[in-house]
Amino acid sequence: MENDKKWIADTIDKIVSKISWVSEKSKNKIPYTTVEGVHDNRLDSTVAWTPDNGRNWWTNGFFAGMMWQMYVATDDKKYIDIARFSEEQLDQCFDDFYGINHDAGFMWLPTAVADYRLTGNEASKRRGLHAANLLAGRFNPAGDFIRAWNDFGDGRDTKGWAIIDCLMNIPLLYWADKELKDCRYYNVATKHADTAKKYFVRNDGSVNHIVEFNPQTGEYIGSHGGQGYGHGSSWTRGQAWAIYGFALSFRHTSNKEYLDAAKRVAHYFIANIPESGLIPVDFRQPETPEIEDSTAAAIAACGLLEVASHVGEYEVAVYEVAAKKLLRTLSEKRCNFGPDNDCILENCTASYDEKQHEYNIIYGDYFYMEGMFRLNGKWADIW
Ligand code: GLY
């Protein structure tokens, strides 16, 4: 325990000292990754791979989320201004409209909703509610699911696609329900979570990434491999979204079935953590190449800490010990606290099939910080 306290306190010091200069350096950017150690900027069209990957890119809320974590950890108001830069830049996404998909939660929970919760800013509340309506509008009552992505423009029809990641977006609907006392949002969120529980969680506790329904009839069609190794495999970040997402649905509804689902996926995840504590992109990928995804480790740690916060004293250690192992491994082996790189976390991978693997990704830094700040007991609750 004493040993834990020391590495947590030392690591928090390192995070705070790094992000205090990174935040100044990148205050006019919305970063996703780094180029030669320097944050890129999703607002700069020269780095945007496609129009959707620019201002509308799904990760554009996370740098602001890091700033809200820093604000709560340090009480330094400079972080409010830096967080608001991203929040205000995202207004244009509402006008663009076509780039918005189920990731509205990832974009507006760590920006507008965090701002409203922490400062009472009315303009932020309006933004959050607008985003919640756009998310709720993607619900398909035939099949009871929220449509994930818009069509990719490559011939694939994604109207019937739901993905496991969306469980992390529906807290935007739980928030809107509480703000407006309008149960439509709650109903959409819980119907989607019920569908995820029924169709995504496999018997062994692992989860599918993508499930397809007939968008007219709601009939189950099948699953797709998505960002993991292949069909039927076990994309680790997807498993992590499921642990955290189901646990959050329990937090917002008190429906124990969601906590049970979170625990099942958590047990599967914990059983598959390698001795090294480093997490592969997919638990079922071939032994070589050994591709890692540190974001999966950080997100799973946050999810496990969420589960731990809802279980009794005899169970809590199962989840806490695993979360600490993941975060400690990242802290000791996969963090760069030095001045030569604007990101902290190394060896992040967006997708098994992508050409590039093991680089810096902003949501890796966000969830690593959230996990460490949670362990330290002073953190911004974004979800
Ligand atoms: N939500 C998309 C991803 O995890 O890559």
Coordinates of C-alpha atoms and ligand atoms in Angstrom, one line a residue:
M1 CA 0.0 0.0 0.0
E2 CA 2.7 2.5 1.0
N3 CA 4.6 1.4 -2.1
D4 CA 1.5 2.2 -4.2
K5 CA 1.1 5.6 -2.6
K6 CA 4.7 6.6 -3.5
W7 CA 4.6 5.6 -7.2
I8 CA 1.2 7.1 -7.6
A9 CA 2.3 10.4 -6.0
D10 CA 5.6 10.4 -8.0
T11 CA 3.8 9.7 -11.2
I12 CA 1.2 12.4 -10.7
D13 CA 4.0 14.9 -10.2
K14 CA 5.6 13.8 -13.5
I15 CA 2.2 14.0 -15.4
V16 CA 1.5 17.5 -13.9
S17 CA 4.9 18.8 -14.7
K18 CA 4.8 17.5 -18.3
I19 CA 1.3 18.6 -19.2
S20 CA 1.9 22.1 -17.7
W21 CA 4.3 22.9 -20.6
V22 CA 2.6 20.7 -23.2
S23 CA -0.7 22.5 -22.6
E24 CA 1.0 25.9 -23.3
K25 CA 2.8 24.7 -26.3
S26 CA -0.4 23.1 -27.9
K27 CA -3.0 25.5 -26.6
N28 CA -4.0 26.5 -30.2
K29 CA -4.2 22.9 -31.4
I30 CA -6.5 19.9 -31.3
P31 CA -3.9 17.1 -31.3
Y32 CA -4.4 13.5 -32.3
T33 CA -0.9 12.2 -32.5
T34 CA 2.7 13.5 -32.9
V35 CA 4.9 14.1 -35.9
E36 CA 8.6 13.8 -34.9
G37 CA 7.6 14.3 -31.3
V38 CA 5.4 17.4 -31.9
H39 CA 1.6 17.4 -31.5
D40 CA -0.2 17.5 -34.9
N41 CA -3.3 19.6 -35.2
R42 CA -6.6 18.3 -36.5
L43 CA -7.6 21.9 -37.4
D44 CA -4.7 22.0 -39.9
S45 CA -6.0 20.6 -43.1
T46 CA -2.5 19.6 -44.2
V47 CA -2.4 16.8 -41.6
A48 CA -6.1 15.7 -41.9
W49 CA -6.1 12.5 -43.9
T50 CA -9.7 13.0 -45.1
P51 CA -12.3 15.7 -44.3
D52 CA -13.8 13.6 -41.5
N53 CA -10.4 13.2 -39.9
G54 CA -10.0 16.9 -39.4
R55 CA -12.3 19.0 -37.3
N56 CA -14.8 16.2 -37.1
W57 CA -12.4 13.6 -36.0
W58 CA -13.8 11.5 -33.1
T59 CA -10.9 12.1 -30.8
N60 CA -11.1 15.9 -30.8
G61 CA -12.5 16.1 -27.3
F62 CA -9.6 14.3 -25.5
F63 CA -7.1 17.1 -25.4
A64 CA -9.7 19.3 -23.7
G65 CA -10.5 16.3 -21.4
M66 CA -6.8 16.3 -20.3
M67 CA -7.1 20.0 -19.6
W68 CA -10.2 19.4 -17.3
Q69 CA -8.3 16.6 -15.5
M70 CA -5.4 19.1 -15.0
Y71 CA -7.8 21.8 -13.8
V72 CA -9.3 19.5 -11.2
A73 CA -5.9 18.2 -10.1
T74 CA -4.2 21.6 -9.8
D75 CA -7.0 24.3 -9.5
D76 CA -5.1 26.3 -12.1
K77 CA -7.6 28.2 -14.2
K78 CA -5.3 28.4 -17.2
Y79 CA -6.6 24.9 -18.1
I80 CA -10.2 26.2 -18.4
D81 CA -9.2 28.5 -21.3
I82 CA -7.2 25.9 -23.0
A83 CA -10.0 23.4 -22.8
R84 CA -12.4 26.0 -24.1
F85 CA -10.4 26.4 -27.3
S86 CA -11.3 22.8 -28.4
E87 CA -14.9 23.2 -27.2
E88 CA -15.4 26.4 -29.3
Q89 CA -13.6 24.9 -32.4
L90 CA -16.0 22.0 -32.4
D91 CA -19.0 24.3 -32.9
Q92 CA -18.3 24.2 -36.6
C93 CA -19.0 20.4 -36.6
F94 CA -22.6 21.2 -35.8
D95 CA -22.8 23.4 -38.9
D96 CA -20.9 20.8 -41.0
F97 CA -23.3 18.0 -39.7
Y98 CA -22.2 15.3 -42.1
G99 CA -19.1 14.5 -40.1
I100 CA -21.0 13.8 -36.9
N101 CA -21.7 10.2 -35.9
H102 CA -22.1 8.1 -32.7
D103 CA -18.9 9.6 -31.4
A104 CA -20.8 12.7 -30.3
G105 CA -20.2 11.5 -26.7
F106 CA -16.5 11.3 -27.1
M107 CA -16.4 14.7 -28.7
W108 CA -18.7 16.7 -26.4
L109 CA -18.5 14.9 -23.0
P110 CA -14.9 15.9 -22.4
T111 CA -15.5 19.4 -23.8
A112 CA -18.9 21.1 -23.4
V113 CA -20.4 18.8 -20.8
A114 CA -17.2 18.8 -18.6
D115 CA -17.2 22.6 -18.9
Y116 CA -20.8 22.9 -17.8
R117 CA -20.4 20.4 -14.9
L118 CA -17.3 22.2 -13.6
T119 CA -18.1 25.8 -14.3
G120 CA -21.9 26.0 -14.9
N121 CA -21.2 27.6 -18.4
E122 CA -24.7 27.9 -20.0
A123 CA -23.3 28.0 -23.6
S124 CA -21.6 24.6 -22.8
K125 CA -24.9 23.1 -21.6
R126 CA -26.5 24.1 -24.9
R127 CA -23.7 22.5 -26.9
G128 CA -24.0 19.3 -24.8
L129 CA -27.7 19.1 -25.3
H130 CA -27.5 19.7 -29.0
A131 CA -24.9 16.9 -29.3
A132 CA -27.2 14.6 -27.2
N133 CA -30.0 15.2 -29.6
L134 CA -27.8 14.4 -32.6
L135 CA -26.7 11.2 -30.9
A136 CA -30.3 10.2 -29.9
G137 CA -31.3 10.9 -33.5
R138 CA -29.1 8.0 -34.6
F139 CA -31.3 5.5 -32.7
N140 CA -33.0 2.8 -34.8
P141 CA -36.1 1.5 -33.1
A142 CA -36.1 -1.5 -35.4
G143 CA -33.2 -3.4 -33.6
D144 CA -32.9 -0.9 -30.7
F145 CA -29.4 0.3 -31.5
I146 CA -27.6 3.5 -32.2
R147 CA -26.1 3.6 -35.7
A148 CA -22.3 3.8 -35.4
W149 CA -20.6 5.4 -38.4
N150 CA -21.9 7.1 -41.5
D151 CA -21.2 5.4 -44.8
F152 CA -17.4 5.4 -45.5
G153 CA -17.9 6.2 -49.2
D154 CA -16.2 2.8 -50.2
G155 CA -19.4 1.0 -51.0
R156 CA -20.0 -0.6 -47.6
D157 CA -23.5 0.1 -46.3
T158 CA -23.2 0.8 -42.5
K159 CA -26.8 1.7 -41.8
G160 CA -27.3 -1.4 -39.7
W161 CA -24.0 -1.3 -37.9
A162 CA -23.6 -0.9 -34.1
I163 CA -20.3 -1.0 -32.4
I164 CA -19.1 -1.7 -28.8
D165 CA -17.4 1.7 -28.5
C166 CA -20.8 3.4 -28.4
L167 CA -21.3 2.3 -24.8
M168 CA -18.9 5.1 -24.0
N169 CA -21.0 7.6 -25.9
I170 CA -24.3 7.0 -24.3
P171 CA -23.4 8.7 -21.0
L172 CA -24.1 11.9 -23.0
L173 CA -27.7 10.7 -23.1
Y174 CA -27.8 9.8 -19.4
W175 CA -26.6 13.3 -18.7
A176 CA -29.2 14.9 -21.0
D177 CA -31.9 12.8 -19.3
K178 CA -30.9 14.2 -15.9
E179 CA -30.6 17.8 -17.1
L180 CA -33.9 17.9 -18.9
K181 CA -35.8 15.3 -16.8
D182 CA -36.9 13.9 -20.2
C183 CA -36.8 10.1 -20.2
R184 CA -36.5 9.8 -24.0
Y185 CA -32.7 10.0 -23.6
Y186 CA -32.6 7.4 -20.9
N187 CA -34.8 5.1 -23.0
V188 CA -32.6 5.4 -26.0
A189 CA -29.4 4.8 -23.9
T190 CA -30.8 1.7 -22.1
K191 CA -32.3 0.2 -25.2
H192 CA -28.9 0.4 -26.9
A193 CA -27.1 -0.9 -23.8
D194 CA -29.5 -3.9 -23.7
T195 CA -28.8 -4.6 -27.4
A196 CA -25.1 -4.5 -26.7
K197 CA -25.5 -6.9 -23.7
K198 CA -27.5 -9.3 -25.8
Y199 CA -25.6 -9.3 -29.1
F200 CA -22.0 -8.2 -28.4
V201 CA -21.0 -10.2 -25.3
R202 CA -19.9 -13.7 -26.1
N203 CA -20.1 -16.8 -23.8
D204 CA -16.5 -16.5 -22.8
G205 CA -16.8 -12.9 -21.8
S206 CA -15.1 -11.4 -24.8
V207 CA -17.0 -9.0 -27.1
N208 CA -17.5 -8.4 -30.8
H209 CA -16.5 -5.0 -32.2
I210 CA -19.2 -4.6 -34.8
V211 CA -22.7 -6.2 -35.0
E212 CA -24.9 -5.7 -38.0
F213 CA -28.7 -5.6 -38.0
N214 CA -31.2 -5.3 -40.8
P215 CA -31.9 -1.6 -40.5
Q216 CA -35.5 -2.1 -41.8
T217 CA -36.6 -5.1 -39.6
G218 CA -34.0 -5.0 -36.8
E219 CA -33.1 -8.7 -37.5
Y220 CA -29.6 -9.7 -36.4
I221 CA -27.4 -10.3 -39.4
G222 CA -24.0 -11.1 -37.9
S223 CA -20.7 -9.6 -36.6
H224 CA -17.7 -8.1 -38.3
G225 CA -14.1 -8.1 -37.1
G226 CA -13.6 -4.3 -37.1
Q227 CA -10.3 -2.9 -35.7
G228 CA -9.0 -6.2 -34.2
Y229 CA -7.2 -9.1 -35.9
G230 CA -10.2 -10.5 -37.7
H231 CA -13.7 -11.9 -37.5
G232 CA -14.3 -13.6 -34.1
S233 CA -11.1 -12.2 -32.6
S234 CA -10.8 -10.1 -29.5
W235 CA -9.8 -6.4 -30.1
T236 CA -8.4 -5.3 -26.8
R237 CA -9.6 -1.7 -27.0
G238 CA -13.1 -3.0 -27.7
Q239 CA -13.0 -5.2 -24.6
A240 CA -11.9 -2.1 -22.6
W241 CA -14.7 0.0 -24.0
A242 CA -17.1 -2.8 -23.0
I243 CA -15.8 -3.0 -19.4
Y244 CA -16.0 0.8 -18.9
G245 CA -19.2 1.3 -20.9
F246 CA -21.3 -1.4 -19.2
A247 CA -20.0 -0.2 -15.8
L248 CA -21.1 3.4 -16.6
S249 CA -24.5 2.2 -17.7
F250 CA -24.8 0.5 -14.3
R251 CA -23.7 3.8 -12.6
H252 CA -26.4 5.8 -14.4
T253 CA -29.2 3.3 -14.1
S254 CA -28.5 1.0 -11.1
N255 CA -29.5 -1.9 -13.4
K256 CA -27.3 -4.8 -12.0
E257 CA -27.4 -6.6 -15.4
Y258 CA -25.0 -4.0 -16.7
L259 CA -22.6 -4.4 -13.8
D260 CA -22.7 -8.2 -14.4
A261 CA -21.9 -7.6 -18.1
A262 CA -19.0 -5.3 -17.1
K263 CA -17.7 -7.9 -14.7
R264 CA -17.9 -10.7 -17.2
V265 CA -15.8 -8.8 -19.7
A266 CA -13.5 -7.6 -17.0
H267 CA -12.8 -11.2 -15.9
Y268 CA -12.1 -12.2 -19.5
F269 CA -9.7 -9.2 -19.8
I270 CA -7.9 -9.8 -16.5
A271 CA -7.4 -13.5 -17.3
N272 CA -5.7 -12.5 -20.6
I273 CA -3.3 -9.9 -19.3
P274 CA 0.1 -11.2 -20.2
E275 CA 2.8 -11.6 -17.5
S276 CA 4.5 -8.4 -18.8
G277 CA 1.4 -6.3 -18.2
L278 CA 1.6 -5.0 -21.8
I279 CA -1.5 -5.3 -23.8
P280 CA -1.6 -6.5 -27.5
V281 CA -3.9 -5.0 -30.1
D282 CA -5.9 -8.2 -30.0
F283 CA -5.9 -11.0 -27.5
R284 CA -6.2 -13.5 -30.4
Q285 CA -3.6 -12.0 -32.8
P286 CA -0.7 -14.2 -34.0
E287 CA 2.4 -14.3 -31.7
T288 CA 4.3 -12.4 -34.3
P289 CA 4.4 -9.5 -35.0
E290 CA 4.0 -8.5 -31.4
I291 CA 1.9 -5.4 -31.8
E292 CA 0.9 -3.5 -28.7
D293 CA -1.9 -1.1 -27.9
S294 CA -1.2 1.0 -24.7
T295 CA -4.6 2.8 -25.1
A296 CA -6.4 -0.5 -24.4
A297 CA -4.4 -0.9 -21.2
A298 CA -5.2 2.6 -20.1
I299 CA -8.9 2.4 -20.9
A300 CA -9.3 -1.0 -19.4
A301 CA -7.6 0.3 -16.2
C302 CA -10.2 3.1 -16.0
G303 CA -13.0 0.6 -16.6
L304 CA -11.7 -1.7 -13.9
L305 CA -11.5 1.2 -11.4
E306 CA -15.1 2.0 -12.3
V307 CA -16.2 -1.6 -11.7
A308 CA -14.2 -1.6 -8.4
S309 CA -16.2 1.5 -7.3
H310 CA -19.5 -0.5 -7.5
V311 CA -18.6 -3.8 -5.9
G312 CA -18.4 -4.9 -2.3
E313 CA -15.2 -5.2 -0.1
Y314 CA -14.6 -8.9 -0.9
E315 CA -14.5 -8.3 -4.7
V316 CA -12.9 -4.9 -5.0
A317 CA -9.2 -6.1 -5.0
V318 CA -9.8 -8.2 -8.1
Y319 CA -10.4 -5.1 -10.2
E320 CA -8.1 -2.7 -8.3
V321 CA -5.1 -4.9 -8.4
A322 CA -5.5 -5.5 -12.2
A323 CA -6.0 -1.8 -12.8
K324 CA -2.9 -0.9 -10.8
K325 CA -0.9 -3.5 -12.7
L326 CA -1.9 -2.0 -16.0
L327 CA -1.2 1.6 -15.0
R328 CA 2.0 0.8 -13.2
T329 CA 3.3 -1.2 -16.2
L330 CA 2.5 1.8 -18.5
S331 CA 4.1 4.2 -16.0
E332 CA 7.3 2.2 -15.9
K333 CA 7.6 0.9 -19.4
R334 CA 5.5 3.0 -21.8
C335 CA 5.6 6.6 -20.6
N336 CA 7.7 9.4 -21.9
F337 CA 7.8 12.2 -19.3
G338 CA 10.7 14.0 -21.0
P339 CA 10.7 17.2 -23.2
D340 CA 11.4 15.4 -26.5
N341 CA 7.8 14.4 -27.2
D342 CA 4.4 16.2 -26.7
C343 CA 2.7 13.0 -25.8
I344 CA 3.2 10.8 -22.8
L345 CA 2.0 7.3 -23.8
E346 CA 4.0 5.2 -26.3
N347 CA 3.0 2.1 -28.3
C348 CA -0.6 3.1 -29.0
T349 CA -2.3 1.4 -32.0
A350 CA -5.6 2.5 -33.6
S351 CA -6.3 -0.7 -35.6
Y352 CA -4.6 -4.0 -36.3
D353 CA -4.9 -3.5 -40.1
E354 CA -3.5 0.0 -40.1
K355 CA -0.1 0.3 -41.8
Q356 CA 1.3 2.3 -38.8
H357 CA 1.4 0.7 -35.3
E358 CA 2.7 1.7 -31.9
Y359 CA 2.8 5.5 -32.0
N360 CA 1.4 8.3 -29.8
I361 CA -2.4 8.7 -29.6
I362 CA -4.1 11.5 -27.7
Y363 CA -6.8 9.3 -26.0
G364 CA -4.0 7.1 -24.7
D365 CA -2.7 10.1 -22.8
Y366 CA -6.2 11.1 -21.8
F367 CA -7.2 7.7 -20.3
Y368 CA -3.7 7.2 -18.7
M369 CA -4.1 10.5 -17.0
E370 CA -7.7 9.7 -15.9
G371 CA -6.6 6.4 -14.5
M372 CA -3.7 7.9 -12.5
F373 CA -5.8 10.8 -11.3
R374 CA -8.5 8.4 -10.2
L375 CA -5.9 6.4 -8.2
N376 CA -4.9 9.7 -6.6
G377 CA -8.5 10.5 -5.7
K378 CA -8.7 13.9 -7.4
W379 CA -10.1 13.6 -11.0
A380 CA -12.7 15.1 -13.3
D381 CA -15.5 12.7 -13.8
I382 CA -16.2 13.1 -17.5
W383 CA -18.6 10.2 -18.0
Ligands
GLY1 N1 -13.8 4.4 -31.0 C1 -12.9 4.1 -32.0 C2 -11.7 3.4 -31.5 O1 -11.6 3.0 -30.4 O2 -10.8 3.3 -32.3

